[in-house]
PDB file of C-alpha atoms in Angstrom:
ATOM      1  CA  UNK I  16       0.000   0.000   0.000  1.00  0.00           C
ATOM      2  CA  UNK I  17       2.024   3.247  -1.189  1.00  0.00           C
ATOM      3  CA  UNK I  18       2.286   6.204   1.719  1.00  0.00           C
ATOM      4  CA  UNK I  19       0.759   9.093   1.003  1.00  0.00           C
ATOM      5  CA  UNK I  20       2.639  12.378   1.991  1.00  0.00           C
ATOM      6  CA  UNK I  21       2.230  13.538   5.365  1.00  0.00           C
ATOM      7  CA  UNK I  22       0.775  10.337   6.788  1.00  0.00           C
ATOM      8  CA  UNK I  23       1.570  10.690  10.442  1.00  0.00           C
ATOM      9  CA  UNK I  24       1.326   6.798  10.906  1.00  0.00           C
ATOM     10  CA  UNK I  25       3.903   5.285  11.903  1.00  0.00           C
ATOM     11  CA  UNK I  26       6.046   2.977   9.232  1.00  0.00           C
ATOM     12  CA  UNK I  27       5.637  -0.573   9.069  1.00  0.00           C
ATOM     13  CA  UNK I  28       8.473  -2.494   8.388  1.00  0.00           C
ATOM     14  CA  UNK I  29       7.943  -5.932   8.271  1.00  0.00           C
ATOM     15  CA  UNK I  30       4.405  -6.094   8.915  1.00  0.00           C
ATOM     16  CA  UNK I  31       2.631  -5.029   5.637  1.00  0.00           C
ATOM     17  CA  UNK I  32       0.437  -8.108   5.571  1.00  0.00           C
ATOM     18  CA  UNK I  33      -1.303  -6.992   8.765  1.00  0.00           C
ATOM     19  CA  UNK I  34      -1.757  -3.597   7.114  1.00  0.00           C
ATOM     20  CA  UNK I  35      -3.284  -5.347   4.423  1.00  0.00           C
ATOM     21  CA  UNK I  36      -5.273  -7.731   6.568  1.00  0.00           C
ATOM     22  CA  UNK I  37      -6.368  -4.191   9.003  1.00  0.00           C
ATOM     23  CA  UNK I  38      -7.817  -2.627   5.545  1.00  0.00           C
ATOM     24  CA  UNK I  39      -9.542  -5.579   3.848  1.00  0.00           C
ATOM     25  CA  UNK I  40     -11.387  -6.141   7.628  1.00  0.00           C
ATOM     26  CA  UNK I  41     -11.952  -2.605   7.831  1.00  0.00           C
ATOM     27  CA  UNK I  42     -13.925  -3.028   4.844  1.00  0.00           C
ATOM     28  CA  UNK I  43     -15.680  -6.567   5.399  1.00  0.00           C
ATOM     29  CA  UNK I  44     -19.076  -7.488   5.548  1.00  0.00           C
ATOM     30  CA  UNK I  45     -20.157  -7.386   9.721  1.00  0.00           C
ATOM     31  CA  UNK I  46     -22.057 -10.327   9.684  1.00  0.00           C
ATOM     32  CA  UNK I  47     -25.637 -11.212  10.872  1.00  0.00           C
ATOM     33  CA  UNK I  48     -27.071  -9.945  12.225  1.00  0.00           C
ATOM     34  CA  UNK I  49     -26.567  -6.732  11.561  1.00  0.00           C
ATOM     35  CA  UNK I  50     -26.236  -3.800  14.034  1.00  0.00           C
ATOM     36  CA  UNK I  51     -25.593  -0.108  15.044  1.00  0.00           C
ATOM     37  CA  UNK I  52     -23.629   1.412  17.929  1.00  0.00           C
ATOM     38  CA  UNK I  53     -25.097   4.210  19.266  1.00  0.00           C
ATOM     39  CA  UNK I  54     -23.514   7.166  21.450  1.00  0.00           C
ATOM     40  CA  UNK I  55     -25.149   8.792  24.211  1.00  0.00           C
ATOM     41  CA  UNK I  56     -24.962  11.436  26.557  1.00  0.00           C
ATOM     42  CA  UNK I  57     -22.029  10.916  30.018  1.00  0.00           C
ATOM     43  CA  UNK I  58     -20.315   8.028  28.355  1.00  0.00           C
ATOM     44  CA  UNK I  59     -23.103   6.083  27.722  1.00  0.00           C
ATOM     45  CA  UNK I  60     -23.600   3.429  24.242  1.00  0.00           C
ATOM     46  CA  UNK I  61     -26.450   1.491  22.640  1.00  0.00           C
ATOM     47  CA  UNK I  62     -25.927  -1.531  20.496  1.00  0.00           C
ATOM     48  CA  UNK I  63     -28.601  -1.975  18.674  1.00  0.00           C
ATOM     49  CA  UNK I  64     -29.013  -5.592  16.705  1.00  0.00           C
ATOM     50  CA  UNK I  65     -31.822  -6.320  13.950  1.00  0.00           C
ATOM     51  CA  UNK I  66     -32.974  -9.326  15.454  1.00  0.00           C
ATOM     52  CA  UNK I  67     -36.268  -9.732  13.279  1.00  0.00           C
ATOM     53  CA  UNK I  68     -38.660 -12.705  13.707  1.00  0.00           C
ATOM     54  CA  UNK I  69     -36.234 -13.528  17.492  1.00  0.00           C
ATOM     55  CA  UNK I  70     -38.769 -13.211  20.611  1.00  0.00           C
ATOM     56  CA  UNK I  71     -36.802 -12.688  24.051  1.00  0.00           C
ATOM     57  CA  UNK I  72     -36.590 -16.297  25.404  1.00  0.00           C
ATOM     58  CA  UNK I  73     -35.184 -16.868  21.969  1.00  0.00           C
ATOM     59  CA  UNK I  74     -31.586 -14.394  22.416  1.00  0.00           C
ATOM     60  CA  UNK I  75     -29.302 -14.260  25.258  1.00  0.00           C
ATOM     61  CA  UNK I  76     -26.943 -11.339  26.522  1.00  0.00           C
ATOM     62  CA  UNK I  77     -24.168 -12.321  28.847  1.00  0.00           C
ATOM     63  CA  UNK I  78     -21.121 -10.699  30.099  1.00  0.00           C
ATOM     64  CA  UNK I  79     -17.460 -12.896  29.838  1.00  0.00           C
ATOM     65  CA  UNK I  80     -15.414 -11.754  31.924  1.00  0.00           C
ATOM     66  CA  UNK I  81     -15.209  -8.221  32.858  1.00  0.00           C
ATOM     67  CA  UNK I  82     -14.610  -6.806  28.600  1.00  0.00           C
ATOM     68  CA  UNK I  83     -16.666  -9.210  26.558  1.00  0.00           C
ATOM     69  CA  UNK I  84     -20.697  -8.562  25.871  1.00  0.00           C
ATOM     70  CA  UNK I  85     -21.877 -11.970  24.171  1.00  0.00           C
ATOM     71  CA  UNK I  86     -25.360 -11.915  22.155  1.00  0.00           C
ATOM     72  CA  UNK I  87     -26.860 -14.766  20.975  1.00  0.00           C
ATOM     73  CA  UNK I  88     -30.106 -16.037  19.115  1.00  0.00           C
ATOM     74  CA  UNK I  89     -31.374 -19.611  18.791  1.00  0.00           C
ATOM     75  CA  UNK I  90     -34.548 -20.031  16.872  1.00  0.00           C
ATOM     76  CA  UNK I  91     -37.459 -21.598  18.690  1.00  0.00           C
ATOM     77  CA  UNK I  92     -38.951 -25.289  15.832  1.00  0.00           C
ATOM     78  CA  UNK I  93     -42.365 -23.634  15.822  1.00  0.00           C
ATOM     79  CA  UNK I  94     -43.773 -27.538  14.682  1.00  0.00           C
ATOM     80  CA  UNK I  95     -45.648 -25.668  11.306  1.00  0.00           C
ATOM     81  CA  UNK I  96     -44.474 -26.777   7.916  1.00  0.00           C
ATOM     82  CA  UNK I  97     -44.170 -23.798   5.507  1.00  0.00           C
ATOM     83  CA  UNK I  98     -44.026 -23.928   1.728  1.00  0.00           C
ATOM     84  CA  UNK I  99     -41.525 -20.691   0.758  1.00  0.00           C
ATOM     85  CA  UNK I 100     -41.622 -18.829  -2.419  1.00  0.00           C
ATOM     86  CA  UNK I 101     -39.154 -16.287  -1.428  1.00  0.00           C
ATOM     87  CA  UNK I 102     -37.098 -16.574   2.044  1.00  0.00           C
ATOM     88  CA  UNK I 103     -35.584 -13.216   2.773  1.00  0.00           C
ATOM     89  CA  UNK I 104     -35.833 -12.572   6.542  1.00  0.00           C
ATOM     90  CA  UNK I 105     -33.148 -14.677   7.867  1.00  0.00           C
ATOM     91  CA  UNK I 106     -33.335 -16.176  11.493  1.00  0.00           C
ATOM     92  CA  UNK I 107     -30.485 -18.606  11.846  1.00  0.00           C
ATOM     93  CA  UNK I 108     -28.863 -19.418  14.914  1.00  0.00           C
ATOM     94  CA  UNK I 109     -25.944 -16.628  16.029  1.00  0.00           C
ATOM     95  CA  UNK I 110     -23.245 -15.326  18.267  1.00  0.00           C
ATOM     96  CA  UNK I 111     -21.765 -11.833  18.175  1.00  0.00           C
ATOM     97  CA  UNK I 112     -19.047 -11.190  20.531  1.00  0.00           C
ATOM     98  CA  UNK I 113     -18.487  -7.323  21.564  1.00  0.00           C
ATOM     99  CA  UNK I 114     -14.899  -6.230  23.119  1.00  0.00           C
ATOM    100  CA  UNK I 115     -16.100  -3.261  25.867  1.00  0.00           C
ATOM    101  CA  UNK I 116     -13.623  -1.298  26.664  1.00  0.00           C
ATOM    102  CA  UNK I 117     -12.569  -1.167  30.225  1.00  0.00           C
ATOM    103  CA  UNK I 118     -15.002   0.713  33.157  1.00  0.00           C
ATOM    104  CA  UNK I 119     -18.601  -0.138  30.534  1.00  0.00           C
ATOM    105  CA  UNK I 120     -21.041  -2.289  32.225  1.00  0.00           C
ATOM    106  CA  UNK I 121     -24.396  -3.726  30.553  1.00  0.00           C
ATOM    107  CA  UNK I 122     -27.033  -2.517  33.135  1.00  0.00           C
ATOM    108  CA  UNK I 123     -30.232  -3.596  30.594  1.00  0.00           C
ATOM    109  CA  UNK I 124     -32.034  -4.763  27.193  1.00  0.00           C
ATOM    110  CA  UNK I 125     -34.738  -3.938  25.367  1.00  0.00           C
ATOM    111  CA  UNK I 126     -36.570  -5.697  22.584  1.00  0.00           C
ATOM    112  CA  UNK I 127     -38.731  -3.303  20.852  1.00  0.00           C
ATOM    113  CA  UNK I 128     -40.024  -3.485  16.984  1.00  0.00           C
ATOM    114  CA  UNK I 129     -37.450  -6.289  15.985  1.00  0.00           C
ATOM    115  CA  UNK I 130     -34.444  -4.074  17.661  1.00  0.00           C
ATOM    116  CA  UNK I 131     -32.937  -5.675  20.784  1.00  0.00           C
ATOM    117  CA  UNK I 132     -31.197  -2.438  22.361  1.00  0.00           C
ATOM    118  CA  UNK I 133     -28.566  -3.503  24.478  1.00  0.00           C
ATOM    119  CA  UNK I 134     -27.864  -0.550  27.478  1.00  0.00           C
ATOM    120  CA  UNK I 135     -23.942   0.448  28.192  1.00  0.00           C
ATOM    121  CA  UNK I 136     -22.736   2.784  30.379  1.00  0.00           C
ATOM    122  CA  UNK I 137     -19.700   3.642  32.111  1.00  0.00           C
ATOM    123  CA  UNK I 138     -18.969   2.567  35.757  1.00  0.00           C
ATOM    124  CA  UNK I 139     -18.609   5.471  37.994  1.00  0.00           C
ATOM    125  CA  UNK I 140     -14.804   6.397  38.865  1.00  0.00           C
ATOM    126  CA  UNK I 141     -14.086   4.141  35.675  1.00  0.00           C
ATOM    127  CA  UNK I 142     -12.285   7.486  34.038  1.00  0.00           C
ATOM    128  CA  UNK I 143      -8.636   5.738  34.005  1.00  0.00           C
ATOM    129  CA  UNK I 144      -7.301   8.607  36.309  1.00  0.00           C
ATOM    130  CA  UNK I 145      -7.606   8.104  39.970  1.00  0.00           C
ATOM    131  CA  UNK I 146      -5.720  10.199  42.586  1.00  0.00           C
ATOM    132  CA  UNK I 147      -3.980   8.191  45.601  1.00  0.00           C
ATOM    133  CA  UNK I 148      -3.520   9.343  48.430  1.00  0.00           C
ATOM    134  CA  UNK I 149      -0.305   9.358  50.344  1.00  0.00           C
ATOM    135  CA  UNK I 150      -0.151   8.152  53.733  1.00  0.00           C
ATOM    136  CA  UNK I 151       2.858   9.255  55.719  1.00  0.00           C
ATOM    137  CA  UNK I 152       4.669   6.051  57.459  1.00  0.00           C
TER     138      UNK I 152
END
């Protein structure tokens, strides 16, 4: 990939596959099911996933760990036999895996209109910059 004048990246050397690899993700498809992250006011995010056709016993949001959100869908056999002409609404099984940065805590979800809306916010004194105080010995 040639420079371009005035880039203020650093150089590579050695490692132009991953710079290859960084652009061709940066540009790759995000999967199913598809989704949005929102920003909010004080620190606060929304991801919102189009989960069409899932009801609520049918997806799961954990927490791995203190950085990983997990959500999941598994279709529910409904027992009815359907004849399709045209299948376009997809609901197949999934797993999306979200890293959260450190101090963001789930604290709820929301299925609304086929948009589960996933709550984040960030933990109070989570800023990174804590004073200590010094004891004298």
């Amino acid at each position: 990939m040639p420079r371009r004048s005035g880039d203020s990246r650093p150089v590579m050397v050695g490692f132009e596959f991953m710079e290859g690899l960084a652009d061709r993700m940066a540009g790759a498809s995000e999967g199913y099911p598809p989704f949005n992250i929102e920003a909010g006011p004080d620190g606060a995010y929304a991801l919102v996933l189009a989960v069409a056709g899932f009801s609520e016993d049918e997806l799961s949001v954990e927490i791995s760990g203190d950085d990983m959100l997990i959500v999941s869908g598994k279709s529910a056999v409904d027992g009815k036999q359907r004849e399709y002409l045209h299948r376009g609404i997809a609901k197949r099984r999934f797993q999306r895996h979200f890293a959260l940065a450190p101090g963001l805590e789930a604290v709820g979800a929301e299925l609304d209109n086929g948009l589960l809306r996933v709550r984040l916010r960030r933990r109070p004194g989570a800023d990174g910059v804590r004073k200590i105080k010094i004891i004298p010995t």
